[in-house]
């Protein structure tokens, strides 16, 4: 039987240079997507999947991410005094009541594998989830909850996957499928960011992982891969013989908030869920593009 997933790692130490100057003083993860900071959507997705321990791998330059999830006594006192119960609820920022928050520092930008490895001591000897907040997935059942349910069947390492246009493989970890039932894909190999002519398929890893703690032992080696960085893709590939790897074709629409068009599309898609906004929003968008 697979172990329960109660910890999530958020690798959020990156500098967000694509969004400068907006990200000079405000971390990219704190930019709002519709009504909430990008990172809060990820935290809510993790909460909905039953996660109780939230591990932020961050940089000392970005203190506001942790501040957003810590208690805010002055704010709480003021809202209590004014009897503002709804607003008090909003101060929880999507965390469950029993949440434990841990901050780990990544001092050098050595890659996603390195960022995850920085959480080694906190993760300990249990399987854990990783969410890359840039990838937002919109669906009534959150992507991580779908993965946790699938993990109960597969165990091992599990990644969220999506078919991408063949000329976009250089942006993703690309999988070499062994079997594929349309939903769960058994994977026999993987390449990080291959040129289209070198890609084993068009099936890409999206920013959700459930990882076996053995991954930390592989990451200990500090092996550098694509772009001279320590890649989580390589560590999962190295483990395939010992620890099976599966991909889940999740349900939902993914928005890549790591680029401006995806970020704006996510804002519109999430705003369109608000019944009070949808008509006016549609009207304004039509006017802009007419
Ligand atoms: C990372 C991973 C890549 C994955 C992608 C998903 O790349 O290295 O394998 O496909 O996230 O968003 P990054 O986007 O950080 O360059």
Coordinates of C-alpha atoms in Angstrom, one line a residue, residues 10-11 13-14 23 29 37 48 86 96 125 137 149-150 171 178 189-190 220 239 243 253:
X10 CA 7.2 24.7 -3.5
X11 CA 10.5 25.6 -5.3
X13 CA 13.6 30.8 -5.1
X14 CA 13.7 32.0 -8.8
X23 CA 9.1 41.4 -10.0
X29 CA 4.7 34.1 -7.0
X37 CA -1.4 35.6 -5.4
X48 CA -7.6 20.2 -1.2
X86 CA -15.3 36.7 6.4
X96 CA -5.8 24.3 6.5
X125 CA 11.8 9.4 4.7
X137 CA -4.5 23.8 -13.7
X149 CA -5.7 9.3 -6.0
X150 CA -3.7 7.9 -8.9
X171 CA 10.5 23.8 -23.0
X178 CA 6.3 2.3 -22.4
X189 CA 12.8 7.1 -20.0
X190 CA 12.9 10.9 -20.2
X220 CA 22.9 13.8 -3.4
X239 CA 15.7 5.7 -10.6
X243 CA 11.4 3.0 -8.5
X253 CA -6.9 23.2 -18.5

